[in-house]
Coordinates of C-alpha atoms in Angstrom, one line a residue:
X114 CA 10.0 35.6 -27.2
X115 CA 13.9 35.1 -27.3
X116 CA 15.1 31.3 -27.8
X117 CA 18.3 30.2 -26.2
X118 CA 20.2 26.8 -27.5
X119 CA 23.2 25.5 -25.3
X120 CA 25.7 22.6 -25.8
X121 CA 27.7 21.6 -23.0
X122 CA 30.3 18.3 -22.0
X123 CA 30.6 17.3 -18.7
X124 CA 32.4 14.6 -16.6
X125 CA 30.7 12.9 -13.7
X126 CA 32.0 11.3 -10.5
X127 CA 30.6 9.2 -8.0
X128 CA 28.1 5.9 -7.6
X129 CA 25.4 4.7 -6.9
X130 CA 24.1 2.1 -3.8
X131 CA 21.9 -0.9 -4.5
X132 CA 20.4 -1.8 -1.1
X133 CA 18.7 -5.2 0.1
X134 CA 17.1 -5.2 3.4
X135 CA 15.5 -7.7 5.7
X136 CA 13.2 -7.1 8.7
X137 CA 14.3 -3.3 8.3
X138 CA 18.4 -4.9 9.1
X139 CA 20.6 -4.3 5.8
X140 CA 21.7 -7.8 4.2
X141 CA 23.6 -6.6 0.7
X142 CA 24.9 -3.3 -0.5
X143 CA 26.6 -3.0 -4.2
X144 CA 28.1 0.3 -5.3
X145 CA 27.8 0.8 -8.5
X146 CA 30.3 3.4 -9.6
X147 CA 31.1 6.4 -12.0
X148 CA 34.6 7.7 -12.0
X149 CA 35.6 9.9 -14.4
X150 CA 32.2 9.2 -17.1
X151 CA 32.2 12.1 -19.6
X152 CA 29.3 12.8 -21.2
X153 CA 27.6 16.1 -23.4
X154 CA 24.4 17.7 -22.7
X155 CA 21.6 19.7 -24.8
X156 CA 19.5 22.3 -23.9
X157 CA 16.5 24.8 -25.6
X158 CA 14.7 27.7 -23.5
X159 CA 11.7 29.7 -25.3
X160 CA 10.8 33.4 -23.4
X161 CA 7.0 33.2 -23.3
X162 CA 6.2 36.4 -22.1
X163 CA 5.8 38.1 -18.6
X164 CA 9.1 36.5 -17.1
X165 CA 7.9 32.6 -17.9
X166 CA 10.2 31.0 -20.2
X167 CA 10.4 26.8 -21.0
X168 CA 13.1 24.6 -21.4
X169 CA 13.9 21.3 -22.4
X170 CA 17.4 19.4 -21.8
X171 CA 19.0 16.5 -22.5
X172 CA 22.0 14.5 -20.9
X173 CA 23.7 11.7 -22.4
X174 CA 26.6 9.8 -20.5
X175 CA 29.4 8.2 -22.9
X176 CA 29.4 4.4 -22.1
X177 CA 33.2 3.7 -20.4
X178 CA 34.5 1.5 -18.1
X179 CA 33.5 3.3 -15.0
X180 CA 35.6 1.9 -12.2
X181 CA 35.4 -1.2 -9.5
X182 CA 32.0 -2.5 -8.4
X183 CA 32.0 -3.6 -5.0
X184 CA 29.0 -6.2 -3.2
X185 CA 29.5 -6.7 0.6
X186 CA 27.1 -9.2 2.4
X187 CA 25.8 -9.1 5.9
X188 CA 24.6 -12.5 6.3
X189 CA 24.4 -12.5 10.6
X190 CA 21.8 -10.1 10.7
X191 CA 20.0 -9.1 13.0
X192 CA 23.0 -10.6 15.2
X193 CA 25.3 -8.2 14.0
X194 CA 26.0 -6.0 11.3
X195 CA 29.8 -7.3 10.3
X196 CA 30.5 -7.7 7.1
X197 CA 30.5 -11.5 5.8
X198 CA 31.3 -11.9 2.1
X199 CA 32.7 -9.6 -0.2
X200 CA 33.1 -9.5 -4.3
X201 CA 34.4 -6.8 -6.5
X202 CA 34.0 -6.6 -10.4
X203 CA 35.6 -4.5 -13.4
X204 CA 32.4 -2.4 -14.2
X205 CA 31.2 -0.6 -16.8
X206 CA 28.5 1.7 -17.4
X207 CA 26.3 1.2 -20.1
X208 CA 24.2 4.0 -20.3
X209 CA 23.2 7.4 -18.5
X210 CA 20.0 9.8 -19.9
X211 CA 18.6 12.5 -18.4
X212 CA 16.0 14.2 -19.8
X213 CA 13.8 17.3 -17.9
X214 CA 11.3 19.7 -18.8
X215 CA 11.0 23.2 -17.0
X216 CA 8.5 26.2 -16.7
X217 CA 10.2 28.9 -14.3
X218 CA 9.9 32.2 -14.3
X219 CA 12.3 35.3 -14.1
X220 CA 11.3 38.0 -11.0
X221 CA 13.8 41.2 -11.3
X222 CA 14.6 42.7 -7.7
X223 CA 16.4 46.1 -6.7
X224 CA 19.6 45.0 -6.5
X225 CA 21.9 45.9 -8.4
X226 CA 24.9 43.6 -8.8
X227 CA 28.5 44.9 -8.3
X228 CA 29.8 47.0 -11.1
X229 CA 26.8 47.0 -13.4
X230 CA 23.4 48.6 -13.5
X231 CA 21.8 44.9 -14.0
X232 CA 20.0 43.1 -11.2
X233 CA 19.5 40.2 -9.4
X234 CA 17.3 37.8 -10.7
X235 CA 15.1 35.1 -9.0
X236 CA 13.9 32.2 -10.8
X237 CA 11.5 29.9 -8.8
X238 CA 10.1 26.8 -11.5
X239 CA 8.7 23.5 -11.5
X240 CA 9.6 20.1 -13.9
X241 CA 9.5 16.5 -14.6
X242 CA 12.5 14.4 -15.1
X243 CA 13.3 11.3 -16.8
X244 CA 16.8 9.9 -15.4
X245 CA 17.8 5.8 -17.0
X246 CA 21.0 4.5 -16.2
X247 CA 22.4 0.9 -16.2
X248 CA 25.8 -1.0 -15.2
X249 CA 27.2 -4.6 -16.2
X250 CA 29.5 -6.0 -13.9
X251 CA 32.4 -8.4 -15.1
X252 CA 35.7 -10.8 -14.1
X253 CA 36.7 -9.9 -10.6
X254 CA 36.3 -12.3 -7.4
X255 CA 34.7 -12.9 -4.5
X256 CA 35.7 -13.8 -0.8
X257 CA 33.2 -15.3 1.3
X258 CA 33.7 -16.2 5.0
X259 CA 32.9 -19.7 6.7
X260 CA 30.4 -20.6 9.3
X261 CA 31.8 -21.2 12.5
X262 CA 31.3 -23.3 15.2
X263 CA 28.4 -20.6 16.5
X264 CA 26.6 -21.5 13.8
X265 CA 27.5 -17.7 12.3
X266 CA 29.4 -16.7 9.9
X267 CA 33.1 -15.6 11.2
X268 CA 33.0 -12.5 9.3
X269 CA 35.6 -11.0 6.4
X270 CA 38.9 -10.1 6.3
X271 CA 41.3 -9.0 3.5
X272 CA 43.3 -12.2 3.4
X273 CA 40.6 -14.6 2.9
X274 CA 41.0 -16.3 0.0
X275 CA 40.0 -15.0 -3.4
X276 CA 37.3 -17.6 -6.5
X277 CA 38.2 -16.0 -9.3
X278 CA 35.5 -14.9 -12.0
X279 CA 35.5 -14.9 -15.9
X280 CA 32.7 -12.8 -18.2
X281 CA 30.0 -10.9 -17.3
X282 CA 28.6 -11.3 -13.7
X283 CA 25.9 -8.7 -12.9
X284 CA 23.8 -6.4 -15.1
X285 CA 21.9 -3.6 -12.9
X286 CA 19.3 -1.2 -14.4
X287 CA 17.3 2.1 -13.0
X288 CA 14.8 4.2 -14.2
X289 CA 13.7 7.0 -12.4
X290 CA 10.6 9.5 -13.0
X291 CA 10.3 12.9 -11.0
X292 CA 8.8 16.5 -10.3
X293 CA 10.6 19.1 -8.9
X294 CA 10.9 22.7 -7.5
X295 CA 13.5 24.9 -8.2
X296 CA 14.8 28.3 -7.3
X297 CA 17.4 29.7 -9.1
X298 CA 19.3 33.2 -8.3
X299 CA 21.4 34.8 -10.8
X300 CA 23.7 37.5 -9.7
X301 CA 24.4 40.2 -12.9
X302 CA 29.2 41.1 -12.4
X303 CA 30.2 44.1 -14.4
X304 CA 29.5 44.4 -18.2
X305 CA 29.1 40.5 -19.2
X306 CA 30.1 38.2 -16.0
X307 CA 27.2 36.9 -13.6
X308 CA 27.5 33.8 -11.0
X309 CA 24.0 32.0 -10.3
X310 CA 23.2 29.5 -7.8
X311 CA 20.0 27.2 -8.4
X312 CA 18.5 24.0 -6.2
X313 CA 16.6 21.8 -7.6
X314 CA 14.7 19.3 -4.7
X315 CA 11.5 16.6 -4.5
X316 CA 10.2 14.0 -2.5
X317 CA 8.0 12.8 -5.0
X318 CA 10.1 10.1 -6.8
X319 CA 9.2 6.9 -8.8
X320 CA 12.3 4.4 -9.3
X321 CA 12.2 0.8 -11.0
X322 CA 15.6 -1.3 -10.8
X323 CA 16.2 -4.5 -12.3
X324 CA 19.5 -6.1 -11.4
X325 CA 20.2 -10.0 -12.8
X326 CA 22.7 -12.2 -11.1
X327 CA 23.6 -13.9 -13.8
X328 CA 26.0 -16.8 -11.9
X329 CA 23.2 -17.6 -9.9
X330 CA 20.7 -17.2 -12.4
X331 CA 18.1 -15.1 -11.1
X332 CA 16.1 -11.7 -11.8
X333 CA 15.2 -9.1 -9.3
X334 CA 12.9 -6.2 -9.9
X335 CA 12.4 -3.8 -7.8
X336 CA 9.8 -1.1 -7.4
X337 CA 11.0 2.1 -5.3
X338 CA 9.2 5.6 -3.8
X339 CA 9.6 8.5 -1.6
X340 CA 13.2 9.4 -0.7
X341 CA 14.2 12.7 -1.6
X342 CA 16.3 14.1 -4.9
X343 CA 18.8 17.4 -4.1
X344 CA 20.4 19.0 -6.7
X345 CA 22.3 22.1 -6.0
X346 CA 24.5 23.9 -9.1
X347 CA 27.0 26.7 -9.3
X348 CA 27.3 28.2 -12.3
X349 CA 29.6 31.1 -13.7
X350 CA 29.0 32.8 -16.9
X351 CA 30.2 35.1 -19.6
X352 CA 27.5 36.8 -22.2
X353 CA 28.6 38.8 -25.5
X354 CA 26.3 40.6 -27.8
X355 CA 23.2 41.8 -27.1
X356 CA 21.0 39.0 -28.2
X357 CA 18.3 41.3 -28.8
X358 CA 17.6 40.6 -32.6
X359 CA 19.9 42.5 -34.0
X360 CA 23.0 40.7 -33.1
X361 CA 22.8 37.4 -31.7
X362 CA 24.2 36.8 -27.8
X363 CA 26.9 34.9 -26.8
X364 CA 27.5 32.5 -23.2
X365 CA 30.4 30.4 -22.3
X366 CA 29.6 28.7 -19.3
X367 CA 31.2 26.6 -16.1
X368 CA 28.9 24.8 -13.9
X369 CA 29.5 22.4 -10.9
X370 CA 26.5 20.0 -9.8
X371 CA 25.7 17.3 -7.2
X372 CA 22.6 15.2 -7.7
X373 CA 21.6 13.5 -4.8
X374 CA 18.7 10.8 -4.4
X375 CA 18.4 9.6 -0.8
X376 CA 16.0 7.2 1.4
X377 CA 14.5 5.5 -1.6
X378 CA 12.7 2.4 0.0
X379 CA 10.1 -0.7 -1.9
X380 CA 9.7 -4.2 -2.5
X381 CA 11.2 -6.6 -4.6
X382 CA 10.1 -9.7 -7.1
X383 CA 12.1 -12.3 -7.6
X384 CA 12.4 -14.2 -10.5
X385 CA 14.6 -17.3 -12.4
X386 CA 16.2 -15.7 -15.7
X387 CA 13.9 -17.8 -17.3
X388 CA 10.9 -15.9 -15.7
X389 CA 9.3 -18.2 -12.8
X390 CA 8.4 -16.4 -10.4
X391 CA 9.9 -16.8 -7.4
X392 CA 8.8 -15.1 -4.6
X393 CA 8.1 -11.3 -3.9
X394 CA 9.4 -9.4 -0.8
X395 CA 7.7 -6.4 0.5
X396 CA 10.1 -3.7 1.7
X397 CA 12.8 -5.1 1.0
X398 CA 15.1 -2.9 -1.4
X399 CA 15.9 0.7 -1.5
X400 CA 18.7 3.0 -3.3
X401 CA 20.4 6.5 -2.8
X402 CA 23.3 7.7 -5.1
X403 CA 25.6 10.8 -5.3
X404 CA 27.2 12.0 -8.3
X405 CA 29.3 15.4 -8.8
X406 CA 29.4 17.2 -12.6
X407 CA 31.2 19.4 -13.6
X408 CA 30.5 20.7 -16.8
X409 CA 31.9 23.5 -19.2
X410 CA 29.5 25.0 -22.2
X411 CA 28.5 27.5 -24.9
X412 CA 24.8 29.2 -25.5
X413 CA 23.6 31.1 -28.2
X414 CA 20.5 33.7 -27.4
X415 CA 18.4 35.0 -30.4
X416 CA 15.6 37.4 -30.3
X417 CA 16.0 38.3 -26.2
X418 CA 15.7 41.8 -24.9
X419 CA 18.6 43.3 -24.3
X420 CA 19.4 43.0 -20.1
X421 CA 19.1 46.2 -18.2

């Protein structure tokens, strides 16, 4: 069967929401960000016969700066939901990889695209993904409001005062593992254009996160399930040369994604950076995140029947 490598660079946008709960009421939310991260990606796709064809891809974020990290507090829960302290921090992103294996399978239909004798194709496939990112969180400051006379805490404001913070503050960490479906179309323009659309989607998601205060010197782990991952791309292409063994086949390629996970809920151990345990919190923790790519890239195609 044909073999198809592709190298790609993209640049991502967007963040991602570390959630603490209590009794169900939401007590802390950090958004941990990614603005403007670029970042190159890998890809190799074997034809196996009868339509099926396997790939493997790999993603790797550049490590940058990657914006402001914000932490906002809700500390009169269930009273109210008003915000109560606040904190923001240069952060940085230390690492992003995503790595996936697919099996999918190519079914021809009767129609024709515009301008060319070539049809549309439909792709339906199933994978497993490996996603690992992590932040650190430095300087910055925090503004926390007082307790007032009602025993509560009088909520923020923009003019409270600002504490000041040197080094590193926060280090956050997530590791994710999940199948998928996936249906891709792929729409054949002319001689050499086509313009696919593909949606990846699962509810069955396993996420660890560790995140270490380090000011306040303590570890929390967290252990996350369910939720649901959405990721629908756009992708327009150009192919030259047949790719059919004679010559080999060229793509250059534009893509724009949005990766979505969403309702991720679990509980959380707590521990002392040292390691004594300090207590463990059952559903307590939970995360969703939304980042945009847009990513621009070349394939080369040996061995592949020429398209009809």
């Amino acid at each position: 069967g044909g073999v198809d490598l592709s190298v790609s660079s993209f640049l991502l946008s967007g963040s991602t929401q570390e959630l603490v709960f209590i009794d169900g009421d939401l007590l802390s939310e950090l958004i941990w960000p990614m603005e403007t991260v670029p970042g190159f990606g890998l890809e190799a796709g074997r034809a196996l016969g009868g339509g099926y064809r396997i790939s493997v891809s790999l993603d790797a974020a550049v490590p940058v700066d990657s914006g402001s990290m914000e932490d906002s507090d809700f500390m009169n829960i269930p009273e109210n939901n008003d915000k109560t302290h606040y904190s923001r921090h240069d952060a940085r992103l230390e690492h992003l990889v995503d790595i996936g294996i697919a099996l999918s399978r190519e079914l021809h239909t009767d129609i024709q695209g515009p301008g060319t004798r070539r049809r549309l194709t439909l792709s339906p496939g199933l994978g497993v993904r490996i996603r690992s990112c992590a932040w650190s969180a430095s300087d910055g400051y925090t503004q926390y409001s007082l307790v007032g006379g009602t025993g509560e805490y009088e909520g923020w404001e923009k003019n409270l005062p600002k504490d000041y913070l040197s080094g590193k503050v926060i280090t956050y960490r997530q590791d994710y593992l999940l199948a998928f479906a996936s249906l891709a179309a792929n729409l054949p323009i002319g001689s050499a254009w086509a313009v696919s659309a593909e949606v990846k989607a699962s509810p069955f998601i396993a996420c660890t996160a560790k995140d270490q205060h380090l000011l306040t010197g303590f570890t929390f782990r967290d252990g996350m399930s369910g939720g649901l991952f959405f990721e629908p791309t756009l992708t327009i292409s150009r192919q030259s040369g047949a790719g059919d063994g004679t010559e080999a086949g060229h793509r250059f390629f534009l893509a724009g994604s949005w990766t979505r996970f969403a309702g991720l809920r679990g509980d959380t151990t707590t521990r002392t950076l040292g390691g004594e345990l300090v207590g463990r919190d059952e559903d307590s923790c939970g995360t969703e995140s939304g980042v945009f790519s847009v990513r621009a890239g070349y394939t080369l195609i040996l061995g592949a029947k020429k398209a009809d």
